PDB file of C-alpha atoms in Angstrom:
ATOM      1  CA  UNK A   7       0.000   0.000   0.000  1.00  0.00           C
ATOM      2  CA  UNK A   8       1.199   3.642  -0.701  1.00  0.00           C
ATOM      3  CA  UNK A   9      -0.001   6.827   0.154  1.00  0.00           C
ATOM      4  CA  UNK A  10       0.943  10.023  -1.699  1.00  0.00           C
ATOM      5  CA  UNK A  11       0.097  13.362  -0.514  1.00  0.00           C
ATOM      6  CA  UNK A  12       0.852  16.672  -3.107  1.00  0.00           C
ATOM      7  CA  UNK A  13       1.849  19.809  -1.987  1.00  0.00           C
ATOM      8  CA  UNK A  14       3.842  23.166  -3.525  1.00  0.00           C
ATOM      9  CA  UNK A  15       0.895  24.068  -5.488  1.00  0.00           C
ATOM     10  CA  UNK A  16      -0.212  27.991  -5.725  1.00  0.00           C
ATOM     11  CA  UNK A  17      -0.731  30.932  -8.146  1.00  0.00           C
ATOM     12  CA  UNK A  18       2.101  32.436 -10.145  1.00  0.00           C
ATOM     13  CA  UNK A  19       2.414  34.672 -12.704  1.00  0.00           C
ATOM     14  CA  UNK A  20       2.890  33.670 -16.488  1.00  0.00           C
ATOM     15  CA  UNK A  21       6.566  32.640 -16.608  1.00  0.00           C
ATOM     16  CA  UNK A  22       7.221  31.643 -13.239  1.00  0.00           C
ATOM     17  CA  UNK A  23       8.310  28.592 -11.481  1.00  0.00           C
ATOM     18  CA  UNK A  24       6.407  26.197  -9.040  1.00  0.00           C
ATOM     19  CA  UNK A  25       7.893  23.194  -7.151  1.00  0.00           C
ATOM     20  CA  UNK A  26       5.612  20.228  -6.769  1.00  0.00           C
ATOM     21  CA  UNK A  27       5.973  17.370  -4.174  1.00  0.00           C
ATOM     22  CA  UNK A  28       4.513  14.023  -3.748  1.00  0.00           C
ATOM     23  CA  UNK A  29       5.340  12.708  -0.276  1.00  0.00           C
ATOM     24  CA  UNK A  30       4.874   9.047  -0.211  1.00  0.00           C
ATOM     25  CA  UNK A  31       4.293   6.540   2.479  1.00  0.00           C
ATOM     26  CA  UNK A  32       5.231   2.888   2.499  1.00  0.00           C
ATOM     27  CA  UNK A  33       8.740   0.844   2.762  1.00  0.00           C
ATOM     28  CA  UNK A  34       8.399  -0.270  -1.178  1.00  0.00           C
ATOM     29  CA  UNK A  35       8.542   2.986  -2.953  1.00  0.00           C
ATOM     30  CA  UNK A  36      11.688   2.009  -4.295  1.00  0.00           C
ATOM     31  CA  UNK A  37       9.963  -0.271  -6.070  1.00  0.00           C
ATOM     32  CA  UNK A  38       7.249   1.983  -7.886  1.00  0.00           C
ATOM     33  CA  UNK A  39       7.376   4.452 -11.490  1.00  0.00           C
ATOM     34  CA  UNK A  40       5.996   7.548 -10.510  1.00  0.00           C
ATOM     35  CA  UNK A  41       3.335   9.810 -12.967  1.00  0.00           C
ATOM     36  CA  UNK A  42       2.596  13.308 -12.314  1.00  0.00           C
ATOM     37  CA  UNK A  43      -0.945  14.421 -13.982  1.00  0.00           C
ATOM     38  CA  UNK A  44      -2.848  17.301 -14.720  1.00  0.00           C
ATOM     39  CA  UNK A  45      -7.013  17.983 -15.019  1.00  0.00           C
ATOM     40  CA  UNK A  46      -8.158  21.039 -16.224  1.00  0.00           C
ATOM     41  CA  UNK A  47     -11.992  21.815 -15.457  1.00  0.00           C
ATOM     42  CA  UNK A  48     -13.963  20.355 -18.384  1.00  0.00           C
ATOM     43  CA  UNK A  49     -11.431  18.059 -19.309  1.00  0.00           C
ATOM     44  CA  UNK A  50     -10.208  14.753 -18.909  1.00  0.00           C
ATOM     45  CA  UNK A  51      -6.619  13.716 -16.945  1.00  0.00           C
ATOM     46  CA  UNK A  52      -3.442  13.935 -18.715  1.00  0.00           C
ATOM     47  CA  UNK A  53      -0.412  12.861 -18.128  1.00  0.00           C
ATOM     48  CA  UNK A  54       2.298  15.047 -17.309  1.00  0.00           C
ATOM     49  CA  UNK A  55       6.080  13.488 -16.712  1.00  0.00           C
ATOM     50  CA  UNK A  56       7.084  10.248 -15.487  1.00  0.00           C
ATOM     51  CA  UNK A  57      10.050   8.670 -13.733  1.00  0.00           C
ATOM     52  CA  UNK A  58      10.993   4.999 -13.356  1.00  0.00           C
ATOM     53  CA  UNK A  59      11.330   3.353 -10.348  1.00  0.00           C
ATOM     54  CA  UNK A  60      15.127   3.551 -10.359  1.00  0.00           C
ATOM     55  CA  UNK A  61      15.154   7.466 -11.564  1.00  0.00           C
ATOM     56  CA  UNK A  62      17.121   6.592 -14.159  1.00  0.00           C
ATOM     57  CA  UNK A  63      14.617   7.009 -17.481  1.00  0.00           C
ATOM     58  CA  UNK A  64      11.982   9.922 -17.427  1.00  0.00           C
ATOM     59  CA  UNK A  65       9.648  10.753 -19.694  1.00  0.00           C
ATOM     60  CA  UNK A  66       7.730  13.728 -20.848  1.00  0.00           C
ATOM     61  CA  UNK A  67       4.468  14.778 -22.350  1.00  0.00           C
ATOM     62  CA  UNK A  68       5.142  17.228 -25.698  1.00  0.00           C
ATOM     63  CA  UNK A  69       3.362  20.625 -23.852  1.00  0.00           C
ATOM     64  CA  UNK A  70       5.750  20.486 -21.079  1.00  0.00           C
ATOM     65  CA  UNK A  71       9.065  19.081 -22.392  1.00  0.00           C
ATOM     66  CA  UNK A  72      12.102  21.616 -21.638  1.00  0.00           C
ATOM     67  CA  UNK A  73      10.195  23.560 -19.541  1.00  0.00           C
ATOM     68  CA  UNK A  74       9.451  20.975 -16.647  1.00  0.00           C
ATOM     69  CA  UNK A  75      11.500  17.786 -14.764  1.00  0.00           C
ATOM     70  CA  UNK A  76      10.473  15.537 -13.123  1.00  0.00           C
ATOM     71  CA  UNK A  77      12.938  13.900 -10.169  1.00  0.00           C
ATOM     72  CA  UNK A  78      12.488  11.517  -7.108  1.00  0.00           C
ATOM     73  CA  UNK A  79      14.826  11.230  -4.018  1.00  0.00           C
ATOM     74  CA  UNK A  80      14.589   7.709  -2.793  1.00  0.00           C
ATOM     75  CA  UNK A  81      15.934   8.693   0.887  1.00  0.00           C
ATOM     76  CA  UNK A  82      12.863  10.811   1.506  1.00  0.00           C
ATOM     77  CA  UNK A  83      10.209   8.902  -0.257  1.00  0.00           C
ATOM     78  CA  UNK A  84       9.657  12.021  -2.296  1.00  0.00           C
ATOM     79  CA  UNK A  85       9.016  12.793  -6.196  1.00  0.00           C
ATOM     80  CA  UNK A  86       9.243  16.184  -7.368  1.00  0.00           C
ATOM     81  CA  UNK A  87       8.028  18.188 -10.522  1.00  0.00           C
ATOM     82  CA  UNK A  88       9.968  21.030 -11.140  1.00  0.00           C
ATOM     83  CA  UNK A  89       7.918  23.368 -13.349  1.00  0.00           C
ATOM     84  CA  UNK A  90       9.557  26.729 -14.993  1.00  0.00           C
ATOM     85  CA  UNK A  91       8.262  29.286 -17.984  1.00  0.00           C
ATOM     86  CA  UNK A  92       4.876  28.040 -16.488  1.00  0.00           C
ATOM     87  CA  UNK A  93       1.292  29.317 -19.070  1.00  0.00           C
ATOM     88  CA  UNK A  94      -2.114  30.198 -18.266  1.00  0.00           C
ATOM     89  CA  UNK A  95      -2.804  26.551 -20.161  1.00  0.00           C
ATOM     90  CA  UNK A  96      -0.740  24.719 -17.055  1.00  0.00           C
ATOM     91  CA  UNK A  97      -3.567  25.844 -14.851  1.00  0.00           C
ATOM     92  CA  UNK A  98      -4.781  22.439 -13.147  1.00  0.00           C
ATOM     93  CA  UNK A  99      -4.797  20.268 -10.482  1.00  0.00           C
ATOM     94  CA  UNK A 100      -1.142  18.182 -10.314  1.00  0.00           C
ATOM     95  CA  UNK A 101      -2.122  14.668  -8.646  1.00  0.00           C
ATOM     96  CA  UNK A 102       0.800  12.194  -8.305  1.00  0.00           C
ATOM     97  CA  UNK A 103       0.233   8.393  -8.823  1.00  0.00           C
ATOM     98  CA  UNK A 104       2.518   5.460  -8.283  1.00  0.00           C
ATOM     99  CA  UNK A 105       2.956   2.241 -10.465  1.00  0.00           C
ATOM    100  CA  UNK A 106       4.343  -1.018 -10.841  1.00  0.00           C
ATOM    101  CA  UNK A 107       7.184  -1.632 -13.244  1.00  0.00           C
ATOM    102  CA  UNK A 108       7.739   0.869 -16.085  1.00  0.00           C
ATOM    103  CA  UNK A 109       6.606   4.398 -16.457  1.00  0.00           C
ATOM    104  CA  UNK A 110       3.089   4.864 -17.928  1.00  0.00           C
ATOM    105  CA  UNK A 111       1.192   6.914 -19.968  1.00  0.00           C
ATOM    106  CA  UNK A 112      -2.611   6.538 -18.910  1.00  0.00           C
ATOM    107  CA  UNK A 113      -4.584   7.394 -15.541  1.00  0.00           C
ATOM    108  CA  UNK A 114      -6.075   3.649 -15.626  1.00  0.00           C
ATOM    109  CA  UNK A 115      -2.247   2.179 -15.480  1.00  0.00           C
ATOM    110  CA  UNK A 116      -1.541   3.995 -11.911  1.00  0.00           C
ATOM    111  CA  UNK A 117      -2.461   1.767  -9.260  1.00  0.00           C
ATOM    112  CA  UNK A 118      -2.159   4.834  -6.317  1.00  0.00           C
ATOM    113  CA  UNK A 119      -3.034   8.560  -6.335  1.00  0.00           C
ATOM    114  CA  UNK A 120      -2.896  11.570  -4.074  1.00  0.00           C
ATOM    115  CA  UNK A 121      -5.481  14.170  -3.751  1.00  0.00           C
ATOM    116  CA  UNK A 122      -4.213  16.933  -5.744  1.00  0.00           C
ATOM    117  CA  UNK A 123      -2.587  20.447  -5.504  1.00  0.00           C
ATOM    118  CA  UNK A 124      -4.267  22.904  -7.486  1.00  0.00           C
ATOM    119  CA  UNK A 125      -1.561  25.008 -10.192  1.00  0.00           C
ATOM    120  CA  UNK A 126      -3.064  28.219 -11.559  1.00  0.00           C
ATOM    121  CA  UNK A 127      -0.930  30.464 -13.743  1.00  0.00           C
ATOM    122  CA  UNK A 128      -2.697  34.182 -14.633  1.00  0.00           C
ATOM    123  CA  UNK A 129      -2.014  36.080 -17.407  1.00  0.00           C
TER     124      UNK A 129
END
């Protein structure tokens, strides 16, 4: 069992930078890939970066590649998306989710999820 709780979420200007974390619980998160998602109202969850449970391979979604990384520190059972040059379009809630074996693309592969951190970038 794993329990993630998000937090670093806020409201920045267009161009700024926001620091998520996703806090987990349990002695196996070593063993898990790690997603980071986004849901804008009206629409349906996307994914956002992923990491592998080793932090070695990472991989991004098109809208956010070279502007955000994603990284996990094993010793503090802790993922983090680091998210710079941040748009009015990034404006969502950021839930983390944990998986099995290799990094994944859709919401239905993620077997644990924390409750969100709402993102909202003005204008």
């Amino acid at each position: 069992q794993v329990q993630l709780v998000e937090s670093g979420g806020g409201l920045v200007q267009a161009g700024g930078s926001l620091r998520l974390s996703c806090a987990a619980s349990g002695r196996t998160f070593g063993r898990y890939s790690m997603g980071w998602f986004r849901q804008a109202p009206g629409k349906e969850r996307e994914f956002v970066a992923g990491i592998d449970w080793s932090g070695g391979t990472t991989h991004y979604a098109d809208s956010v590649k070279g502007r955000f990384t994603i990284s996990r520190d094993s010793t503090k059972n802790t993922v983090y998306l680091q998210m710079n040059s941040l748009k009015p379009e990034d404006t969502a809630v950021y839930y983390c989710a944990a998986k099995i074996s290799r990094i994944g693309v859709g919401p239905l592969e993620y077997d644990y999820w924390g409750q969100g951190t709402q993102v909202t970038v003005s204008s």
